[in-house]
Amino acid sequence: DLLMKANRECEVSFAGFTRDGQLVYGTPDTVLLPANVVRELPLSKKWTFDGHEQLFEIDAVIADPAAGDYKPYAALVGKMNQAGISSDVWMAQAGALREWIDGKLRSKASAVDYSVKENPADIGGVIRGDLNGQVLTVAPQKTSVVRIRMQ
């Protein structure tokens, strides 16, 4: 699991993908993280990290809840959570979600790419290891995406 502490309220969403871009663990987990509270994320117990799912990367979407550039992502996740959605529509939404994330990662202003490391890795307030890392500032009314690659 990852520990995260935000200096102000933000929305944090985690999406896991296989090497070939398939969404694992189902619909991304999204949580409203209050300011100055350490949380272990993702909250859902479906994130087992036991290897059976072939997890290749985790994308953390960290946003000011009022960010205009976050609304399309939140809408996609919302549609994926609708009751009775067909598997074809869900798969199309998952593909659109991946495209949105990849688009944000192509922007130097909103992307940070990390690999799993033995020592704590500072990841936009998301820290593997002890809580002694730097924090990536998410600008007001903006969204950042952090990609964590598994080895």
PDB file of N, CA, C and O in Angstrom, residues 15-44:
ATOM      1  N   ALA A  15      -5.593   3.865 -10.431  1.00  0.00           N
ATOM      2  CA  ALA A  15      -5.942   2.915 -11.487  1.00  0.00           C
ATOM      3  C   ALA A  15      -4.731   2.021 -11.715  1.00  0.00           C
ATOM      4  O   ALA A  15      -3.612   2.520 -11.863  1.00  0.00           O
ATOM      5  N   GLY A  16      -4.932   0.721 -11.735  1.00  0.00           N
ATOM      6  CA  GLY A  16      -3.847  -0.226 -11.983  1.00  0.00           C
ATOM      7  C   GLY A  16      -3.979  -0.817 -13.372  1.00  0.00           C
ATOM      8  O   GLY A  16      -5.092  -1.106 -13.829  1.00  0.00           O
ATOM      9  N   PHE A  17      -2.840  -0.995 -14.049  1.00  0.00           N
ATOM     10  CA  PHE A  17      -2.854  -1.523 -15.413  1.00  0.00           C
ATOM     11  C   PHE A  17      -1.833  -2.640 -15.581  1.00  0.00           C
ATOM     12  O   PHE A  17      -0.786  -2.645 -14.928  1.00  0.00           O
ATOM     13  N   THR A  18      -2.147  -3.569 -16.486  1.00  0.00           N
ATOM     14  CA  THR A  18      -1.203  -4.609 -16.869  1.00  0.00           C
ATOM     15  C   THR A  18      -0.236  -4.030 -17.899  1.00  0.00           C
ATOM     16  O   THR A  18      -0.424  -2.907 -18.384  1.00  0.00           O
ATOM     17  N   ARG A  19       0.774  -4.817 -18.272  1.00  0.00           N
ATOM     18  CA  ARG A  19       1.753  -4.373 -19.268  1.00  0.00           C
ATOM     19  C   ARG A  19       1.085  -4.010 -20.598  1.00  0.00           C
ATOM     20  O   ARG A  19       1.503  -3.087 -21.285  1.00  0.00           O
ATOM     21  N   ASP A  20       0.009  -4.728 -20.951  1.00  0.00           N
ATOM     22  CA  ASP A  20      -0.667  -4.447 -22.229  1.00  0.00           C
ATOM     23  C   ASP A  20      -1.811  -3.446 -22.089  1.00  0.00           C
ATOM     24  O   ASP A  20      -2.618  -3.271 -22.989  1.00  0.00           O
ATOM     25  N   GLY A  21      -1.882  -2.744 -20.953  1.00  0.00           N
ATOM     26  CA  GLY A  21      -2.827  -1.651 -20.792  1.00  0.00           C
ATOM     27  C   GLY A  21      -4.211  -2.024 -20.303  1.00  0.00           C
ATOM     28  O   GLY A  21      -5.109  -1.188 -20.319  1.00  0.00           O
ATOM     29  N   GLN A  22      -4.396  -3.263 -19.846  1.00  0.00           N
ATOM     30  CA  GLN A  22      -5.699  -3.665 -19.322  1.00  0.00           C
ATOM     31  C   GLN A  22      -5.841  -3.200 -17.875  1.00  0.00           C
ATOM     32  O   GLN A  22      -4.917  -3.314 -17.080  1.00  0.00           O
ATOM     33  N   LEU A  23      -7.023  -2.697 -17.550  1.00  0.00           N
ATOM     34  CA  LEU A  23      -7.311  -2.221 -16.198  1.00  0.00           C
ATOM     35  C   LEU A  23      -7.436  -3.415 -15.258  1.00  0.00           C
ATOM     36  O   LEU A  23      -8.137  -4.376 -15.560  1.00  0.00           O
ATOM     37  N   VAL A  24      -6.727  -3.370 -14.132  1.00  0.00           N
ATOM     38  CA  VAL A  24      -6.848  -4.421 -13.122  1.00  0.00           C
ATOM     39  C   VAL A  24      -7.505  -3.848 -11.874  1.00  0.00           C
ATOM     40  O   VAL A  24      -7.542  -2.636 -11.686  1.00  0.00           O
ATOM     41  N   TYR A  25      -8.021  -4.697 -11.044  1.00  0.00           N
ATOM     42  CA  TYR A  25      -8.709  -4.328  -9.808  1.00  0.00           C
ATOM     43  C   TYR A  25     -10.015  -3.582 -10.058  1.00  0.00           C
ATOM     44  O   TYR A  25     -10.528  -2.916  -9.176  1.00  0.00           O
ATOM     45  N   GLY A  26     -10.546  -3.649 -11.272  1.00  0.00           N
ATOM     46  CA  GLY A  26     -11.835  -3.030 -11.551  1.00  0.00           C
ATOM     47  C   GLY A  26     -11.773  -1.516 -11.634  1.00  0.00           C
ATOM     48  O   GLY A  26     -10.738  -0.928 -11.907  1.00  0.00           O
ATOM     49  N   THR A  27     -12.921  -0.900 -11.403  1.00  0.00           N
ATOM     50  CA  THR A  27     -13.036   0.559 -11.487  1.00  0.00           C
ATOM     51  C   THR A  27     -12.057   1.219 -10.518  1.00  0.00           C
ATOM     52  O   THR A  27     -11.902   0.764  -9.390  1.00  0.00           O
ATOM     53  N   PRO A  28     -11.376   2.279 -10.958  1.00  0.00           N
ATOM     54  CA  PRO A  28     -10.414   2.952 -10.083  1.00  0.00           C
ATOM     55  C   PRO A  28     -11.037   3.405  -8.766  1.00  0.00           C
ATOM     56  O   PRO A  28     -12.192   3.822  -8.717  1.00  0.00           O
ATOM     57  N   ASP A  29     -10.240   3.281  -7.706  1.00  0.00           N
ATOM     58  CA  ASP A  29     -10.640   3.773  -6.386  1.00  0.00           C
ATOM     59  C   ASP A  29     -10.408   5.276  -6.336  1.00  0.00           C
ATOM     60  O   ASP A  29      -9.348   5.751  -6.742  1.00  0.00           O
ATOM     61  N   THR A  30     -11.387   6.008  -5.830  1.00  0.00           N
ATOM     62  CA  THR A  30     -11.249   7.456  -5.672  1.00  0.00           C
ATOM     63  C   THR A  30     -11.649   7.829  -4.255  1.00  0.00           C
ATOM     64  O   THR A  30     -12.634   7.315  -3.725  1.00  0.00           O
ATOM     65  N   VAL A  31     -10.852   8.698  -3.643  1.00  0.00           N
ATOM     66  CA  VAL A  31     -11.127   9.122  -2.278  1.00  0.00           C
ATOM     67  C   VAL A  31     -10.855  10.620  -2.154  1.00  0.00           C
ATOM     68  O   VAL A  31      -9.944  11.139  -2.798  1.00  0.00           O
ATOM     69  N   LEU A  32     -11.672  11.295  -1.346  1.00  0.00           N
ATOM     70  CA  LEU A  32     -11.418  12.690  -1.009  1.00  0.00           C
ATOM     71  C   LEU A  32     -10.507  12.672   0.208  1.00  0.00           C
ATOM     72  O   LEU A  32     -10.881  12.170   1.269  1.00  0.00           O
ATOM     73  N   LEU A  33      -9.296  13.161   0.038  1.00  0.00           N
ATOM     74  CA  LEU A  33      -8.299  13.137   1.104  1.00  0.00           C
ATOM     75  C   LEU A  33      -8.296  14.493   1.808  1.00  0.00           C
ATOM     76  O   LEU A  33      -8.030  15.522   1.186  1.00  0.00           O
ATOM     77  N   PRO A  34      -8.617  14.505   3.107  1.00  0.00           N
ATOM     78  CA  PRO A  34      -8.598  15.782   3.834  1.00  0.00           C
ATOM     79  C   PRO A  34      -7.165  16.270   4.036  1.00  0.00           C
ATOM     80  O   PRO A  34      -6.216  15.489   3.965  1.00  0.00           O
ATOM     81  N   ALA A  35      -7.027  17.542   4.286  1.00  0.00           N
ATOM     82  CA  ALA A  35      -5.708  18.130   4.512  1.00  0.00           C
ATOM     83  C   ALA A  35      -5.084  17.587   5.792  1.00  0.00           C
ATOM     84  O   ALA A  35      -5.780  17.357   6.790  1.00  0.00           O
ATOM     85  N   ASN A  36      -3.781  17.361   5.738  1.00  0.00           N
ATOM     86  CA  ASN A  36      -2.955  17.006   6.895  1.00  0.00           C
ATOM     87  C   ASN A  36      -3.359  15.713   7.607  1.00  0.00           C
ATOM     88  O   ASN A  36      -3.197  15.592   8.820  1.00  0.00           O
ATOM     89  N   VAL A  37      -3.884  14.757   6.863  1.00  0.00           N
ATOM     90  CA  VAL A  37      -4.241  13.450   7.405  1.00  0.00           C
ATOM     91  C   VAL A  37      -3.494  12.402   6.591  1.00  0.00           C
ATOM     92  O   VAL A  37      -3.553  12.398   5.367  1.00  0.00           O
ATOM     93  N   VAL A  38      -2.769  11.500   7.264  1.00  0.00           N
ATOM     94  CA  VAL A  38      -2.056  10.435   6.575  1.00  0.00           C
ATOM     95  C   VAL A  38      -3.045   9.300   6.317  1.00  0.00           C
ATOM     96  O   VAL A  38      -3.734   8.858   7.235  1.00  0.00           O
ATOM     97  N   ARG A  39      -3.134   8.861   5.077  1.00  0.00           N
ATOM     98  CA  ARG A  39      -4.016   7.762   4.708  1.00  0.00           C
ATOM     99  C   ARG A  39      -3.231   6.693   3.981  1.00  0.00           C
ATOM    100  O   ARG A  39      -2.341   6.998   3.178  1.00  0.00           O
ATOM    101  N   GLU A  40      -3.576   5.462   4.244  1.00  0.00           N
ATOM    102  CA  GLU A  40      -3.040   4.336   3.485  1.00  0.00           C
ATOM    103  C   GLU A  40      -3.976   4.137   2.299  1.00  0.00           C
ATOM    104  O   GLU A  40      -5.179   3.970   2.457  1.00  0.00           O
ATOM    105  N   LEU A  41      -3.423   4.204   1.111  1.00  0.00           N
ATOM    106  CA  LEU A  41      -4.224   4.117  -0.105  1.00  0.00           C
ATOM    107  C   LEU A  41      -3.662   3.031  -1.012  1.00  0.00           C
ATOM    108  O   LEU A  41      -2.482   2.728  -0.939  1.00  0.00           O
ATOM    109  N   PRO A  42      -4.416   2.495  -1.903  1.00  0.00           N
ATOM    110  CA  PRO A  42      -5.858   2.663  -2.044  1.00  0.00           C
ATOM    111  C   PRO A  42      -6.614   2.041  -0.872  1.00  0.00           C
ATOM    112  O   PRO A  42      -6.138   1.118  -0.233  1.00  0.00           O
ATOM    113  N   LEU A  43      -7.806   2.573  -0.602  1.00  0.00           N
ATOM    114  CA  LEU A  43      -8.599   2.117   0.531  1.00  0.00           C
ATOM    115  C   LEU A  43      -9.208   0.734   0.305  1.00  0.00           C
ATOM    116  O   LEU A  43      -9.364  -0.034   1.238  1.00  0.00           O
ATOM    117  N   SER A  44      -9.560   0.435  -0.927  1.00  0.00           N
ATOM    118  CA  SER A  44     -10.217  -0.832  -1.242  1.00  0.00           C
ATOM    119  C   SER A  44      -9.298  -2.016  -0.987  1.00  0.00           C
ATOM    120  O   SER A  44      -8.114  -1.988  -1.308  1.00  0.00           O
TER     121      SER A  44
END
